[in-house]
Amino acid sequence: MKITMRILAISAAAVYNLSISCYAFSSSSSSTTTIRRSCVTTRRYSTPIEDGSTAEEAEAMRLDRLRAADEVANQLNKNIEECVMDCVGDDDNTNYPNEKEQERTDLKKQLYKLSASYDRGFGATPTARDEAEDIITQLAAVNPTHNPARGIDGDGTAGEDDIPLKGIWRMIWTSAYDVVSLGASPISTTSAIYQDISKPPVAINIIDFIPKSQSILPSSLSPPSLLRAEVATRASSRNVSTNDRVGLIFEGLKLQPIELLGQKVDNLPPLSIDFTWQRTLVEKLIELVPGLDKSSFGFSDEGSEEVSPDAPGYFDIPYVDNELLVIRQQSTPVQGTGGVFALIKVDSCEP
């Protein structure tokens, strides 16, 4: 259809420009006839010909019209060539990368609209969750990033710009029970949720909490308050063939008040809990219990075998590009198949 419409447009332009060319040539022929009839008179007396011009002026007009006709023809040929190239580019169905990119864009738009309609999944219905799951499944089929977990170990095997997960990501959708349940509190509710992987292998999960009243009432009736929770983890790629699984080891928790009733309080010392001492204790206990090994708990020493891909504490990456990250956390007894997170890349996680 596109080619047909453009051919019609080209034909119309050709007819129009051809009429101009014919007019130029007919005018030139008329002038030539006049010149021939008047050449004797012009040579003898140098008097004007019938249209009031001398033979020299008429000849100049004829040449000008011929040049104008040539320019019109050249421009027409150029336009036809450009239109043909455009037609081929628009209607070539073998251009698969562009088709996949268009499919990705459409699917991401659907996911963005869904997340906005159901408050990032906190107010999602079962139908909405199924729809989001279907979109994510389709996105996984057109994932442009191979080996998405590469470079997450921070060991320098991947270049600084070749780490797909590197960056600051803000959550726009989740079906994870442990996060969705946070919205059930009658006292507080969740504000922004981030995953900061700007310095691999460190991955910091950030959740901002605000009073429930603050999400309902105007600021004049509920002065802003904000408490930030940061869970520090250490990420590592798991030994799977697709290199799309990331293991996590929890290292610490920090609770930092940012604002209280409209006053900045981020200079107050945070409440911090260090989990590394628990890891050290567990590692020592594992050595004392026959039949247990560190890899079963996600621990490993230098020179030891790699951590089991199914060891506790991991997520898979169905999709990631330069603006959207989708992760699926491991299965749990409560959630069964585990929840999904969709996050968009942002420049900062400043509250």
Coordinates of C-alpha atoms in Angstrom, one line a residue:
M1 CA 0.0 0.0 0.0
K2 CA 2.8 2.4 0.9
I3 CA 4.6 1.7 -2.4
T4 CA 1.3 2.2 -4.4
M5 CA 0.6 5.5 -2.8
R6 CA 4.2 6.8 -3.4
I7 CA 4.1 5.7 -7.0
L8 CA 0.9 7.6 -7.5
A9 CA 2.5 10.7 -5.9
I10 CA 5.5 10.3 -8.2
S11 CA 3.3 10.0 -11.2
A12 CA 1.4 13.1 -10.3
A13 CA 4.7 15.0 -9.8
A14 CA 5.9 13.7 -13.1
V15 CA 2.8 14.8 -15.0
Y16 CA 3.1 18.3 -13.4
N17 CA 6.8 18.7 -14.2
L18 CA 6.4 17.3 -17.7
S19 CA 3.7 19.9 -18.4
I20 CA 6.2 22.6 -17.3
S21 CA 8.9 21.1 -19.5
C22 CA 6.5 20.9 -22.5
Y23 CA 5.5 24.5 -21.9
A24 CA 9.2 25.5 -21.9
F25 CA 9.9 23.6 -25.1
S26 CA 6.8 24.9 -26.8
S27 CA 7.7 28.4 -25.9
S28 CA 11.2 27.8 -27.1
S29 CA 9.8 26.5 -30.5
S30 CA 7.5 29.5 -30.8
S31 CA 10.4 31.9 -30.2
T32 CA 12.6 30.0 -32.7
T33 CA 9.9 30.3 -35.4
T34 CA 9.6 34.0 -34.7
I35 CA 13.3 34.3 -34.9
R36 CA 13.4 32.5 -38.2
R37 CA 10.7 34.7 -39.7
S38 CA 12.4 37.8 -38.5
C39 CA 16.0 37.0 -38.9
V40 CA 16.3 38.8 -42.3
T41 CA 14.7 41.9 -40.9
T42 CA 16.8 41.7 -37.8
R43 CA 20.1 41.4 -39.7
R44 CA 19.2 44.4 -42.0
Y45 CA 17.5 46.7 -39.6
S46 CA 18.0 45.4 -36.0
T47 CA 14.3 46.1 -35.4
P48 CA 12.3 44.3 -32.7
I49 CA 10.5 41.1 -33.7
E50 CA 6.7 40.5 -33.3
D51 CA 6.7 40.2 -29.5
G52 CA 8.7 43.4 -29.0
S53 CA 12.0 41.7 -28.4
T54 CA 15.1 41.6 -30.6
A55 CA 16.4 38.3 -31.9
E56 CA 19.3 38.3 -29.3
E57 CA 16.8 38.7 -26.5
A58 CA 14.5 35.9 -27.8
E59 CA 17.4 33.5 -28.1
A60 CA 18.5 34.3 -24.5
M61 CA 14.9 33.6 -23.3
R62 CA 14.9 30.3 -25.2
L63 CA 18.1 29.2 -23.6
D64 CA 16.8 30.2 -20.1
R65 CA 13.7 28.0 -20.6
L66 CA 15.8 25.1 -21.8
R67 CA 18.0 25.3 -18.7
A68 CA 14.9 25.5 -16.5
A69 CA 13.5 22.4 -18.1
D70 CA 16.7 20.5 -17.5
E71 CA 16.7 21.5 -13.8
V72 CA 13.1 20.3 -13.5
A73 CA 14.0 17.0 -15.1
N74 CA 17.0 16.5 -12.9
Q75 CA 15.1 17.3 -9.7
L76 CA 12.3 14.9 -10.8
N77 CA 14.8 12.0 -11.3
K78 CA 16.3 12.7 -7.9
N79 CA 12.9 12.7 -6.2
I80 CA 12.0 9.4 -7.9
E81 CA 15.2 7.8 -6.7
E82 CA 14.7 8.9 -3.1
C83 CA 11.1 7.8 -3.0
V84 CA 12.0 4.3 -4.4
M85 CA 14.7 3.9 -1.7
D86 CA 12.2 5.0 1.0
C87 CA 9.6 2.5 -0.3
V88 CA 12.1 -0.3 -0.2
G89 CA 13.2 0.6 3.4
D90 CA 9.6 0.9 4.7
D91 CA 8.2 -2.3 3.2
D92 CA 11.2 -4.7 3.5
N93 CA 9.8 -7.3 5.9
T94 CA 13.2 -8.9 6.4
N95 CA 14.4 -6.1 8.6
Y96 CA 14.1 -8.2 11.8
P97 CA 16.1 -6.0 14.2
N98 CA 13.8 -3.1 13.6
E99 CA 10.7 -5.3 14.1
K100 CA 12.0 -6.6 17.4
E101 CA 12.9 -3.1 18.6
Q102 CA 9.3 -2.0 17.8
E103 CA 7.9 -5.0 19.6
R104 CA 10.1 -4.3 22.6
T105 CA 8.9 -0.6 22.6
D106 CA 5.2 -1.6 22.4
L107 CA 5.6 -4.2 25.2
K108 CA 7.4 -1.8 27.5
K109 CA 4.7 0.8 26.9
Q110 CA 2.0 -1.7 28.0
L111 CA 4.0 -2.6 31.1
Y112 CA 4.4 1.1 32.0
K113 CA 0.7 1.8 31.6
L114 CA -0.1 -1.2 33.7
S115 CA 2.3 -0.2 36.5
A116 CA 0.8 3.3 36.5
S117 CA -2.8 2.0 36.7
Y118 CA -2.2 -0.4 39.6
D119 CA 0.3 1.6 41.8
R120 CA 3.4 -0.4 40.9
G121 CA 1.5 -3.7 41.7
F122 CA 0.4 -2.7 45.2
G123 CA -3.2 -2.4 44.0
A124 CA -3.0 -5.0 41.3
T125 CA -5.9 -7.5 40.7
P126 CA -5.2 -11.1 39.7
T127 CA -6.0 -10.2 36.1
A128 CA -3.5 -7.4 36.1
R129 CA -0.8 -9.6 37.5
D130 CA -1.5 -12.2 34.8
E131 CA -1.3 -9.5 32.2
A132 CA 2.0 -8.3 33.5
E133 CA 3.3 -11.8 33.6
D134 CA 2.3 -12.3 30.0
I135 CA 4.0 -9.0 28.9
I136 CA 7.2 -10.0 30.8
T137 CA 7.2 -13.5 29.1
Q138 CA 6.9 -11.8 25.7
L139 CA 9.7 -9.4 26.6
A140 CA 12.0 -12.3 27.6
A141 CA 11.5 -13.7 24.1
V142 CA 13.0 -10.5 22.6
N143 CA 15.6 -9.8 25.2
P144 CA 18.4 -7.9 23.4
T145 CA 21.1 -8.6 26.1
H146 CA 23.0 -11.9 26.1
N147 CA 24.7 -13.0 29.3
P148 CA 23.0 -10.2 31.3
A149 CA 24.9 -11.2 34.6
R150 CA 28.3 -10.6 33.1
G151 CA 30.6 -8.3 35.1
I152 CA 28.4 -8.3 38.2
D153 CA 31.1 -9.9 40.2
G154 CA 33.2 -6.8 39.9
D155 CA 36.3 -8.8 39.1
G156 CA 37.3 -6.8 36.0
T157 CA 36.6 -9.5 33.5
A158 CA 34.1 -7.2 31.8
G159 CA 34.8 -3.7 30.8
E160 CA 33.3 -0.9 32.9
D161 CA 30.8 -0.1 30.2
D162 CA 30.0 -3.8 29.6
I163 CA 28.0 -4.6 32.7
P164 CA 24.3 -4.7 31.8
L165 CA 23.1 -4.5 35.4
K166 CA 25.3 -1.5 36.4
G167 CA 23.3 1.6 37.3
I168 CA 20.6 2.8 39.6
W169 CA 17.2 1.2 39.0
R170 CA 13.8 2.4 40.3
M171 CA 11.0 -0.1 40.7
I172 CA 7.8 0.4 38.7
W173 CA 6.1 -3.0 39.1
T174 CA 6.3 -6.0 41.4
S175 CA 4.3 -9.1 42.3
A176 CA 6.7 -10.1 45.1
Y177 CA 4.7 -10.9 48.2
D178 CA 7.4 -9.6 50.6
V179 CA 7.3 -6.2 49.0
V180 CA 3.6 -5.9 48.2
S181 CA 2.8 -6.8 51.8
L182 CA 4.6 -3.6 52.9
G183 CA 1.6 -1.6 51.6
A184 CA -0.7 -3.3 54.1
S185 CA 0.6 -1.4 57.1
P186 CA -1.9 1.1 58.5
I187 CA 0.9 3.3 59.8
S188 CA 3.3 3.7 56.9
T189 CA 3.5 3.1 53.1
T190 CA 6.3 2.6 50.6
S191 CA 7.5 5.6 48.6
A192 CA 10.3 5.0 46.0
I193 CA 12.1 1.6 45.8
Y194 CA 15.5 1.3 44.2
Q195 CA 18.2 -1.1 43.5
D196 CA 21.6 0.6 43.4
I197 CA 24.1 -1.5 41.5
S198 CA 26.3 1.5 40.5
K199 CA 29.4 -0.1 42.1
P200 CA 29.3 -3.9 41.4
P201 CA 29.5 -6.3 43.1
V202 CA 27.8 -4.2 45.8
A203 CA 24.0 -4.1 45.3
I204 CA 21.9 -2.0 47.7
N205 CA 18.2 -2.4 48.0
I206 CA 16.6 0.9 49.0
I207 CA 13.1 1.4 50.3
D208 CA 11.7 4.8 51.3
F209 CA 8.9 4.7 53.9
I210 CA 6.5 7.6 54.5
P211 CA 3.5 7.9 56.9
K212 CA 0.2 6.6 55.6
S213 CA -1.4 10.0 56.1
Q214 CA 1.2 11.7 54.0
S215 CA 0.1 9.7 50.9
I216 CA -3.5 10.9 51.4
L217 CA -3.5 14.4 53.0
P218 CA -2.0 17.6 51.6
S219 CA 1.4 18.6 52.9
S220 CA -0.2 21.5 54.9
L221 CA -2.0 18.9 57.1
S222 CA 0.7 16.2 57.1
P223 CA 4.3 17.6 57.1
P224 CA 6.6 15.3 55.1
S225 CA 8.6 12.6 56.9
L226 CA 10.7 9.9 55.3
L227 CA 12.7 6.9 56.6
R228 CA 15.1 5.1 54.3
A229 CA 16.0 1.5 54.7
E230 CA 19.1 0.1 52.9
V231 CA 19.8 -3.5 52.6
A232 CA 23.4 -4.1 51.4
T233 CA 24.1 -7.3 49.5
R234 CA 27.1 -8.7 47.6
A235 CA 26.2 -9.9 44.1
S236 CA 27.8 -12.7 42.1
S237 CA 27.0 -14.5 38.9
R238 CA 25.8 -18.1 39.3
N239 CA 27.0 -21.0 37.2
V240 CA 24.2 -21.3 34.7
S241 CA 24.7 -21.7 30.9
T242 CA 22.8 -18.5 30.0
N243 CA 24.6 -16.4 32.6
D244 CA 21.4 -14.7 33.7
R245 CA 21.3 -15.7 37.4
V246 CA 22.7 -13.5 40.1
G247 CA 23.4 -14.7 43.6
L248 CA 23.1 -12.4 46.6
I249 CA 24.7 -12.5 50.1
F250 CA 23.2 -10.1 52.7
E251 CA 25.8 -8.0 54.4
G252 CA 24.0 -5.4 56.4
L253 CA 20.9 -3.3 57.1
K254 CA 20.8 0.5 57.7
L255 CA 17.8 2.6 58.7
Q256 CA 18.4 6.3 58.1
P257 CA 15.8 9.0 59.0
I258 CA 15.8 11.6 56.2
E259 CA 13.0 14.0 57.1
L260 CA 10.8 14.4 60.1
L261 CA 7.7 16.6 60.0
G262 CA 9.2 18.8 57.3
Q263 CA 12.7 19.1 58.9
K264 CA 15.8 17.5 57.5
V265 CA 17.3 15.0 60.0
D266 CA 19.7 13.1 57.6
N267 CA 22.6 14.2 59.8
L268 CA 21.4 11.8 62.6
P269 CA 23.4 8.6 62.9
P270 CA 21.7 5.6 61.3
L271 CA 20.7 2.4 62.9
S272 CA 23.0 -0.2 61.4
I273 CA 23.0 -4.0 61.6
D274 CA 26.0 -6.0 60.3
F275 CA 25.2 -9.4 58.9
T276 CA 28.8 -10.4 58.1
W277 CA 29.4 -11.6 61.6
Q278 CA 26.5 -14.0 61.1
R279 CA 28.2 -15.3 57.9
T280 CA 31.4 -15.9 59.9
L281 CA 29.5 -17.7 62.6
V282 CA 27.6 -19.9 60.1
E283 CA 30.8 -20.7 58.2
K284 CA 32.3 -21.9 61.5
L285 CA 29.3 -24.0 62.4
I286 CA 29.2 -25.6 58.9
E287 CA 32.7 -26.8 59.5
L288 CA 31.6 -28.6 62.7
V289 CA 28.5 -30.3 61.2
P290 CA 29.2 -33.4 59.1
G291 CA 27.5 -33.5 55.7
L292 CA 27.2 -29.7 55.3
D293 CA 29.3 -27.6 52.9
K294 CA 29.6 -23.9 52.4
S295 CA 28.4 -23.9 48.8
S296 CA 24.9 -25.1 50.0
F297 CA 24.6 -21.8 51.9
G298 CA 25.9 -19.6 49.1
F299 CA 29.4 -19.3 50.7
S300 CA 32.7 -20.1 48.9
D301 CA 36.4 -19.7 49.6
E302 CA 39.2 -19.0 47.2
G303 CA 40.1 -22.1 45.3
S304 CA 36.8 -23.8 46.2
E305 CA 34.2 -24.9 43.8
E306 CA 31.7 -22.4 42.5
V307 CA 28.5 -21.8 44.4
S308 CA 25.6 -24.1 43.4
P309 CA 23.2 -22.3 41.0
D310 CA 20.3 -23.2 43.2
A311 CA 21.8 -22.1 46.5
P312 CA 19.5 -19.8 48.4
G313 CA 19.5 -16.1 47.6
Y314 CA 19.4 -15.3 43.9
F315 CA 17.3 -13.8 41.1
D316 CA 17.1 -14.4 37.4
I317 CA 17.1 -11.8 34.6
P318 CA 14.5 -12.4 31.9
Y319 CA 15.0 -8.9 30.4
V320 CA 17.4 -6.0 30.5
D321 CA 18.3 -3.1 28.2
N322 CA 19.5 0.4 28.6
E323 CA 16.3 1.6 30.3
L324 CA 14.4 -1.4 31.7
L325 CA 15.4 -4.3 34.0
V326 CA 13.1 -7.2 34.8
I327 CA 14.2 -9.7 37.5
R328 CA 12.5 -12.8 38.9
Q329 CA 13.4 -13.7 42.5
Q330 CA 13.8 -17.3 43.6
S331 CA 10.9 -19.5 44.5
T332 CA 9.8 -19.5 48.1
P333 CA 7.4 -21.7 50.1
V334 CA 5.0 -18.7 50.4
Q335 CA 5.1 -17.4 46.8
G336 CA 5.8 -20.6 45.0
T337 CA 7.3 -19.5 41.7
G338 CA 8.6 -16.2 43.2
G339 CA 7.7 -12.6 42.3
V340 CA 8.9 -10.4 39.6
F341 CA 10.3 -6.8 39.6
A342 CA 10.3 -4.3 36.8
L343 CA 12.7 -1.4 37.2
I344 CA 13.7 1.6 35.1
K345 CA 17.1 3.2 35.0
V346 CA 17.4 6.6 36.7
D347 CA 20.2 9.0 37.3
S348 CA 19.9 9.2 41.1
C349 CA 18.3 7.7 44.1
E350 CA 18.4 10.9 46.2
P351 CA 15.2 11.1 48.3

